[in-house]
Amino acid sequence: MSSPIHFGTSGWRAVIAEEFTMANVRRAVGGIARHIVSTATDAPSLIVGYDPRFLSEKFAALAAEIAAQHGIHCYLSPEAVPTPTIAFAIRQRKTDGGINFTASHNPAEYNGIKFSMANGAPALPEVTRKIEAEIANPSPVALPASPAPIERADFRPAYLEDLAQKVNLEVIRSAGLRLVYDPLYGAGRGYLDGLLAQAGVPAVSLHGRRDVLFGGHPPDPADEHLGELRQAMAETGAHLGLATDGDADRFGILDEGGAFISPNHILALVLDYLIESRPWAAGGTWQGGTAKSVATTHLLNAVAAYHHIPLYETPVGFKYIGELIEQDKIILGGEESAGMTIRRHVPEKDGILACLLTAEMVASRRMSLAQQLEELFRKVGSYYPGRWNVPLTEPVKKQFIERSRQEYSSFEGRRVAKTDRTDGLKLVLEDGSWVLFRLSGTEPVCRLYCEAPTQKGLEELAAAARRFLFG
Ligand code: VG1
Ligand code: CO
């Protein structure tokens, strides 16, 4: 029996050679191809790309071949390409969707498939359910006598040109900011640094070659993986460190001096900065809001309230934020896991855009991020968010699922003001502190999110949340 292929929070992910095999990729891509043929126009087309993981380019070539056999015109990237660039290419070339071979920020032994829809947004559950059904029970299709063409296409120039319109690179250049960029050996290399070079902004880049082991740690721009970026910043006296994940849809930011700034805080600062600096974000007749996953900081709620704009809350997964961008309801949408996009940009998270907007904000305000955050806290209140990944044994997982179904009027002796079940179990306490437990859809862990008005409050809450899980 072949194992089921399941699309989680963002695509199908599996360990290479274990479940991520040529045979299973054939099955998965066959399902996607039949789905496209059954829903698309008479001349279906598809973008195919990949990240720099082991065998990614081989999987992508196989995928293009299978899709072409189904009569789908393929545009195949000649090199590793970021997920947001694929989203952009789908929209620009008006294809019926796109496939990216990537396991994003997961460790090196993983690979995966992200499927994006005709609008460039990550596939919604109703679409991935259909694809999963197609994979499990293939419907009969008549293949054309000759395959559709497979065209090699470089998606980078058009995407970078578009970014150069959305970010004020001149502000970064004229401020004389010294930047260091770490793509973590991922698909961002040549993109963010390429654009900065084009714009005449001097920047040092690290890890700009392929290493399918990602230097021995996951290509995840979290604090614990940015040691080399921090070191390079110290050596060059840099003002800011920028990083992106394996498929460059997530960002990671180090402030002057090398301090990691929570992506949660970056989202709130950039929203505030856009309202301050972009005519399309404030004033005028269009009244946009902001959107965030239920796991994301309430500092965004506070910034939204401060500027009198609506706030939308979604389950975890950028596909839900993508929908709100498509409906033109928001200035900025984000997730605490370092996902961000803005109005009129792709309905997909874009780590390259997020890094550049942060650099522009620092250049324009001429203040470190720590200083900017202090100022924002003074205006709207302070918020200290945290997230922990907790691997669960089967018995603890079962106990967790049972506990998360129950109702709670108090949590560790404190009164629960609100229970939110948008995704997992979220308990909001009377002082606005909150805790959220949910099972990850990309990794075999339980995610524990907490937030409190002080660092001490955060630590106490996190300890209480662990007692809840393991007690
Ligand atoms: C995680 C994050 C979520 C993100 C998803 C994909 O999902 O929590 O915010 O959208 O990864 O990110 P989960 O279900 O494991 O918590 V990535 O960089 O693949 O594209
Ligand atoms: Co990613």
XYZ file of C-alpha atoms and ligand atoms in Angstrom:
492
model
C 0.000 0.000 0.000
C 1.357 3.415 -0.895
C 1.195 6.000 1.875
C -1.413 8.785 1.702
C -0.224 12.170 0.460
C -1.523 14.933 2.658
C -1.292 18.716 2.212
C -0.859 20.429 5.613
C -0.617 24.081 6.625
C 1.509 24.790 3.553
C 1.865 21.940 1.088
C 2.913 18.311 1.337
C 6.147 17.673 3.240
C 7.950 14.386 3.778
C 11.387 12.960 4.464
C 13.436 12.383 1.299
C 13.777 8.687 0.342
C 11.316 7.739 3.088
C 8.086 9.114 1.596
C 9.387 11.870 -0.623
C 10.376 9.574 -3.505
C 10.223 9.841 -7.299
C 7.298 7.390 -7.223
C 5.286 9.489 -4.754
C 6.155 12.724 -6.556
C 4.719 11.098 -9.714
C 1.518 10.338 -7.816
C 1.272 13.820 -6.274
C 1.990 15.700 -9.496
C -0.377 13.400 -11.420
C -3.115 14.431 -8.978
C -2.303 18.131 -9.371
C -2.206 17.778 -13.192
C -5.613 16.055 -13.314
C -7.012 18.716 -10.999
C -5.738 21.486 -13.298
C -7.016 19.792 -16.456
C -10.455 19.317 -14.895
C -10.805 22.936 -13.758
C -8.726 25.035 -16.159
C -9.359 26.540 -19.575
C -8.652 24.816 -22.895
C -4.968 25.807 -22.763
C -3.838 25.108 -19.203
C -0.441 26.280 -18.006
C 1.702 25.947 -14.906
C 4.781 27.486 -13.264
C 7.253 24.919 -11.929
C 10.059 25.863 -9.543
C 12.168 24.467 -6.731
C 14.370 25.402 -3.800
C 18.035 24.331 -3.492
C 17.319 21.100 -1.576
C 18.733 17.706 -2.488
C 17.206 16.495 -5.791
C 14.785 19.442 -5.988
C 15.712 20.217 -9.624
C 15.195 16.564 -10.574
C 11.766 16.493 -8.941
C 10.846 19.721 -10.735
C 11.939 18.368 -14.142
C 9.869 15.236 -13.527
C 6.874 17.340 -12.518
C 7.106 19.452 -15.677
C 7.274 16.295 -17.781
C 4.171 14.817 -16.139
C 2.205 18.050 -16.409
C 3.229 18.454 -20.080
C 2.011 14.921 -20.798
C -1.354 16.060 -19.477
C -1.366 18.895 -22.010
C -0.287 21.571 -19.510
C 2.128 24.179 -20.862
C 4.941 24.430 -18.302
C 7.261 27.289 -17.448
C 10.184 25.654 -15.679
C 12.671 27.671 -13.640
C 16.330 27.082 -14.551
C 17.399 27.609 -10.913
C 16.149 27.670 -7.332
C 13.372 30.223 -6.926
C 11.570 31.788 -3.919
C 7.904 30.915 -3.325
C 6.825 34.613 -3.568
C 8.564 34.823 -6.961
C 6.501 31.849 -8.124
C 3.368 33.635 -6.911
C 4.409 36.684 -8.907
C 5.160 34.619 -12.044
C 1.759 32.891 -11.861
C 0.011 36.255 -11.886
C 2.248 37.793 -14.515
C 1.962 34.866 -16.954
C -1.676 34.164 -16.040
C -1.087 30.467 -15.501
C -3.489 28.089 -13.789
C -1.195 27.752 -10.814
C 2.302 26.870 -9.728
C 4.238 24.090 -8.065
C 7.272 24.735 -5.896
C 9.418 21.851 -4.705
C 10.359 23.001 -1.233
C 10.105 22.023 2.394
C 10.499 25.674 3.338
C 12.137 26.013 6.772
C 12.101 22.285 7.566
C 15.400 20.415 8.149
C 17.526 19.181 5.233
C 16.119 15.653 5.189
C 12.718 16.988 4.104
C 11.426 17.998 0.731
C 7.917 19.054 -0.216
C 5.444 20.452 -2.692
C 3.659 23.772 -2.340
C 0.817 24.248 -4.791
C -0.302 27.807 -5.515
C -3.574 28.713 -7.214
C -4.175 30.829 -10.332
C -4.086 34.014 -8.218
C -0.685 33.092 -6.745
C -2.061 32.374 -3.257
C -1.324 29.130 -1.417
C -3.982 26.537 -2.265
C -7.036 26.701 -0.003
C -8.185 23.563 1.824
C -11.042 23.021 -0.660
C -8.436 22.796 -3.465
C -5.951 20.570 -1.639
C -8.810 18.263 -0.610
C -9.652 17.805 -4.300
C -6.005 17.185 -5.147
C -5.680 14.648 -2.327
C -8.773 12.863 -3.635
C -7.299 12.863 -7.170
C -4.102 11.330 -5.815
C -5.927 8.653 -3.825
C -8.467 7.814 -6.565
C -7.238 9.005 -9.969
C -10.066 9.946 -12.301
C -9.674 8.797 -15.910
C -8.297 11.467 -18.256
C -7.518 11.275 -21.954
C -3.934 12.389 -22.500
C -3.242 14.457 -25.630
C -1.397 12.768 -28.522
C 1.647 14.961 -27.995
C 2.760 16.677 -24.803
C 2.497 20.439 -24.260
C 5.751 22.426 -24.356
C 8.098 22.845 -21.419
C 9.605 26.316 -21.570
C 12.606 27.394 -19.503
C 11.765 30.722 -17.918
C 13.684 32.976 -15.539
C 11.173 34.521 -13.135
C 13.704 36.692 -11.321
C 14.007 39.917 -13.413
C 10.288 40.776 -13.527
C 9.838 39.993 -9.835
C 12.796 42.169 -8.789
C 11.620 44.994 -11.038
C 8.258 44.910 -9.274
C 9.890 44.911 -5.823
C 11.968 47.947 -6.790
C 8.676 49.823 -7.297
C 7.297 48.828 -3.896
C 10.319 49.536 -1.727
C 12.091 52.870 -1.575
C 15.611 51.646 -2.289
C 16.859 55.217 -2.630
C 16.027 55.883 1.030
C 18.109 52.835 2.010
C 20.979 53.899 -0.254
C 21.141 57.522 0.778
C 20.977 56.714 4.503
C 24.253 54.821 4.097
C 22.871 51.752 5.882
C 25.343 48.891 6.182
C 23.499 45.607 5.682
C 24.362 41.938 5.918
C 22.116 39.320 4.293
C 21.974 35.616 5.068
C 19.789 33.527 2.723
C 20.665 30.486 4.869
C 21.750 28.681 1.656
C 18.132 28.987 0.500
C 16.307 30.264 -2.576
C 16.700 33.932 -1.587
C 20.342 34.041 -2.701
C 20.800 36.306 -5.701
C 17.423 37.916 -5.068
C 17.617 40.246 -2.093
C 21.363 40.796 -2.539
C 20.881 41.070 -6.317
C 18.347 43.848 -5.920
C 20.484 45.732 -3.381
C 23.477 45.498 -5.730
C 21.367 46.827 -8.637
C 20.294 49.753 -6.467
C 23.854 50.542 -5.397
C 23.343 49.602 -1.738
C 26.511 48.017 -0.362
C 25.658 44.772 1.427
C 27.615 41.741 2.548
C 26.067 38.346 1.744
C 26.672 35.018 3.405
C 25.996 31.427 2.404
C 25.482 32.237 -1.254
C 26.208 28.755 -2.558
C 24.318 25.510 -2.578
C 24.579 23.295 0.475
C 21.835 20.709 0.639
C 22.600 20.266 4.368
C 22.085 23.999 5.024
C 25.227 24.225 7.125
C 23.892 21.632 9.569
C 20.737 23.382 10.815
C 17.278 24.014 9.342
C 17.031 26.984 6.940
C 14.797 28.749 9.436
C 15.634 32.420 10.180
C 15.014 32.034 13.923
C 17.312 33.526 16.561
C 19.214 30.282 17.190
C 20.193 29.904 13.516
C 21.457 33.433 12.952
C 24.803 33.205 14.801
C 26.888 33.604 11.670
C 24.821 36.578 10.544
C 25.353 38.175 13.961
C 29.083 37.551 13.718
C 29.296 39.036 10.216
C 27.398 42.087 11.453
C 29.911 42.590 14.250
C 32.826 42.208 11.837
C 31.444 44.756 9.386
C 29.834 47.163 11.863
C 26.458 46.614 10.199
C 23.263 48.435 11.163
C 20.946 45.595 10.287
C 21.034 41.854 9.582
C 18.514 40.344 7.157
C 17.718 36.671 6.607
C 15.242 34.536 4.680
C 14.215 30.869 4.984
C 14.683 27.961 2.548
C 12.089 29.242 0.069
C 12.496 32.926 1.058
C 8.895 33.440 2.114
C 9.899 34.025 5.757
C 12.146 36.770 7.114
C 14.512 37.071 10.081
C 15.837 40.393 11.384
C 18.788 41.295 13.617
C 18.915 44.824 14.974
C 22.034 46.960 15.378
C 24.261 45.089 17.823
C 22.861 41.738 16.697
C 19.704 41.472 18.832
C 16.994 39.310 17.282
C 13.722 41.182 16.830
C 10.599 39.060 17.042
C 8.804 38.813 13.667
C 5.681 39.751 15.637
C 7.236 43.108 16.492
C 8.450 43.632 12.928
C 4.901 43.164 11.605
C 3.532 45.821 13.942
C 6.358 48.280 13.243
C 6.040 47.889 9.473
C 2.246 48.329 9.581
C 2.724 51.548 11.541
C 5.448 52.661 9.107
C 3.333 51.958 6.011
C 0.470 54.025 7.402
C 2.963 56.805 8.075
C 4.756 56.649 4.716
C 2.421 55.296 2.005
C -0.369 57.362 0.488
C -2.101 54.107 -0.553
C -2.287 52.964 3.065
C -3.894 55.981 4.726
C -6.186 58.825 3.821
C -8.180 58.694 0.581
C -11.422 56.783 0.171
C -10.027 53.261 0.484
C -10.147 52.166 4.124
C -8.023 49.067 4.577
C -7.298 47.099 7.710
C -4.747 44.554 8.762
C -4.886 40.759 9.081
C -3.057 38.258 11.246
C -3.273 34.668 12.306
C -4.779 33.957 15.713
C -1.245 33.045 16.916
C 0.137 36.493 16.111
C 0.804 39.328 18.581
C -1.978 41.516 19.924
C 0.394 44.433 19.370
C -1.037 44.397 15.836
C -4.537 44.754 17.310
C -3.274 47.713 19.322
C -1.666 49.373 16.282
C -4.863 48.805 14.288
C -6.944 50.362 17.088
C -4.525 53.289 17.372
C -4.957 54.043 13.653
C -8.695 53.234 13.696
C -8.459 50.502 11.085
C -10.178 47.086 11.109
C -8.359 43.939 12.194
C -9.055 40.484 10.717
C -8.069 37.292 12.516
C -7.501 34.031 10.633
C -6.514 30.445 11.403
C -2.782 29.676 11.000
C -1.676 29.399 7.348
C -0.948 32.186 4.919
C -3.668 31.046 2.505
C -6.203 32.823 4.744
C -4.224 36.082 4.701
C -3.813 35.681 0.927
C -7.599 35.724 0.538
C -7.872 39.086 2.320
C -5.133 40.553 0.112
C -7.048 39.289 -2.926
C -10.201 40.992 -1.658
C -8.175 44.212 -1.221
C -9.214 44.527 2.409
C -5.832 45.037 4.069
C -2.709 47.199 4.116
C -0.572 44.431 5.594
C -1.141 40.801 6.513
C 1.139 38.736 8.695
C 1.863 35.684 10.760
C 4.072 35.375 13.841
C 6.104 32.709 12.025
C 7.656 35.555 9.987
C 5.160 35.810 7.163
C 4.262 39.184 5.650
C 2.756 40.687 2.563
C 1.208 44.060 1.722
C -1.582 45.553 -0.371
C -1.173 45.077 -4.150
C 1.672 42.625 -3.653
C 1.370 38.842 -4.070
C -1.206 37.080 -1.837
C 1.664 35.002 -0.447
C 4.185 35.737 2.239
C 7.363 37.359 0.984
C 10.501 37.323 3.131
C 12.469 39.412 0.643
C 9.873 42.181 0.667
C 9.680 42.067 4.485
C 13.465 42.440 4.849
C 13.563 45.348 2.404
C 10.645 47.192 4.035
C 12.345 46.794 7.415
C 15.581 48.200 5.999
C 13.681 51.111 4.454
C 11.938 51.790 7.780
C 15.239 51.839 9.696
C 16.815 54.063 7.032
C 13.885 56.439 6.972
C 13.349 56.754 10.724
C 17.064 56.735 11.483
C 16.468 54.774 14.666
C 17.367 51.236 15.656
C 14.493 48.762 15.795
C 14.800 48.592 19.584
C 14.284 52.367 19.792
C 11.364 52.231 17.384
C 9.754 49.456 19.379
C 10.171 51.366 22.608
C 8.394 54.302 21.005
C 5.585 52.108 19.687
C 5.138 50.493 23.135
C 4.854 53.983 24.626
C 2.084 54.809 22.176
C 0.010 51.622 22.313
C 1.251 49.453 25.199
C 3.846 46.678 25.499
C 3.525 43.115 24.187
C 6.009 40.273 24.714
C 5.213 37.296 22.513
C 6.886 33.876 22.560
C 6.576 30.525 20.806
C 7.859 27.104 21.778
C 7.801 23.889 19.758
C 7.027 20.928 21.941
C 7.588 17.439 20.538
C 4.812 15.228 21.917
C 4.876 11.518 22.626
C 1.710 9.682 21.543
C 0.216 9.515 25.082
C 0.900 13.207 25.779
C -0.539 14.100 22.369
C -3.716 12.139 23.137
C -3.997 13.803 26.526
C -3.447 17.203 24.882
C -6.193 16.612 22.301
C -8.599 15.638 25.077
C -7.678 18.630 27.229
C -7.953 21.062 24.366
C -11.575 20.030 23.790
C -12.617 20.978 27.307
C -13.941 24.324 28.491
C -11.832 26.475 30.828
C -13.089 29.241 33.054
C -9.677 29.593 34.710
C -6.108 28.870 33.704
C -3.547 28.163 36.453
C -5.647 30.121 38.935
C -6.303 33.097 36.632
C -9.697 33.884 35.178
C -10.200 33.204 31.467
C -11.858 36.200 29.799
C -12.267 34.620 26.368
C -11.827 31.247 24.691
C -11.004 31.294 20.986
C -11.101 28.133 18.867
C -10.230 29.626 15.489
C -7.212 27.286 15.432
C -6.340 25.091 18.425
C -7.223 26.340 21.901
C -6.568 29.985 22.782
C -7.285 31.301 26.261
C -7.232 35.062 26.745
C -6.827 36.164 30.371
C -8.198 39.290 32.002
C -5.060 41.423 31.623
C -4.883 40.611 27.887
C -2.202 37.924 28.305
C -2.982 34.829 26.296
C -1.866 31.307 25.556
C -2.553 29.202 22.467
C -1.939 25.497 21.918
C -2.177 23.864 18.504
C -0.756 20.929 16.619
C 1.597 21.980 13.806
C 0.585 21.150 10.257
C 4.181 21.073 8.977
C 6.181 19.389 11.749
C 5.479 16.657 14.323
C 5.201 19.102 17.254
C 2.685 20.986 19.352
C 3.093 24.727 19.120
C 2.739 26.715 22.274
C 2.273 30.467 21.877
C 2.089 32.935 24.787
C 2.000 36.681 25.148
C 2.101 39.021 28.146
C 2.652 42.745 28.791
C 6.094 42.079 30.342
C 8.975 39.649 29.753
C 8.499 38.279 33.268
C 4.789 37.766 32.654
C 5.642 35.886 29.469
C 7.994 33.527 31.286
C 5.433 32.797 33.998
C 2.744 32.131 31.434
C 5.003 29.815 29.421
C 5.811 27.811 32.567
C 2.098 27.507 33.333
C 1.385 26.410 29.765
C 3.980 23.635 30.018
C 2.341 22.408 33.230
C -0.944 22.343 31.310
C 0.630 20.172 28.584
C 2.606 17.767 30.723
C 0.883 17.946 34.110
C 3.852 26.892 10.176
C 3.561 28.285 10.713
C 2.572 29.003 9.789
C 3.136 29.021 8.370
C 3.462 27.600 7.906
C 4.163 27.581 6.557
O 2.664 26.120 10.202
O 3.021 28.211 12.010
O 2.391 30.304 10.281
O 2.208 29.595 7.473
O 4.335 26.975 8.836
O 5.369 28.294 6.619
P 2.405 25.012 11.338
O 1.073 24.397 11.028
O 3.557 24.051 11.283
O 2.422 25.757 12.614
V 6.594 28.033 5.489
O 7.800 29.102 5.598
O 6.234 26.803 4.837
O 6.021 28.288 4.151
Co 9.114 29.110 3.901
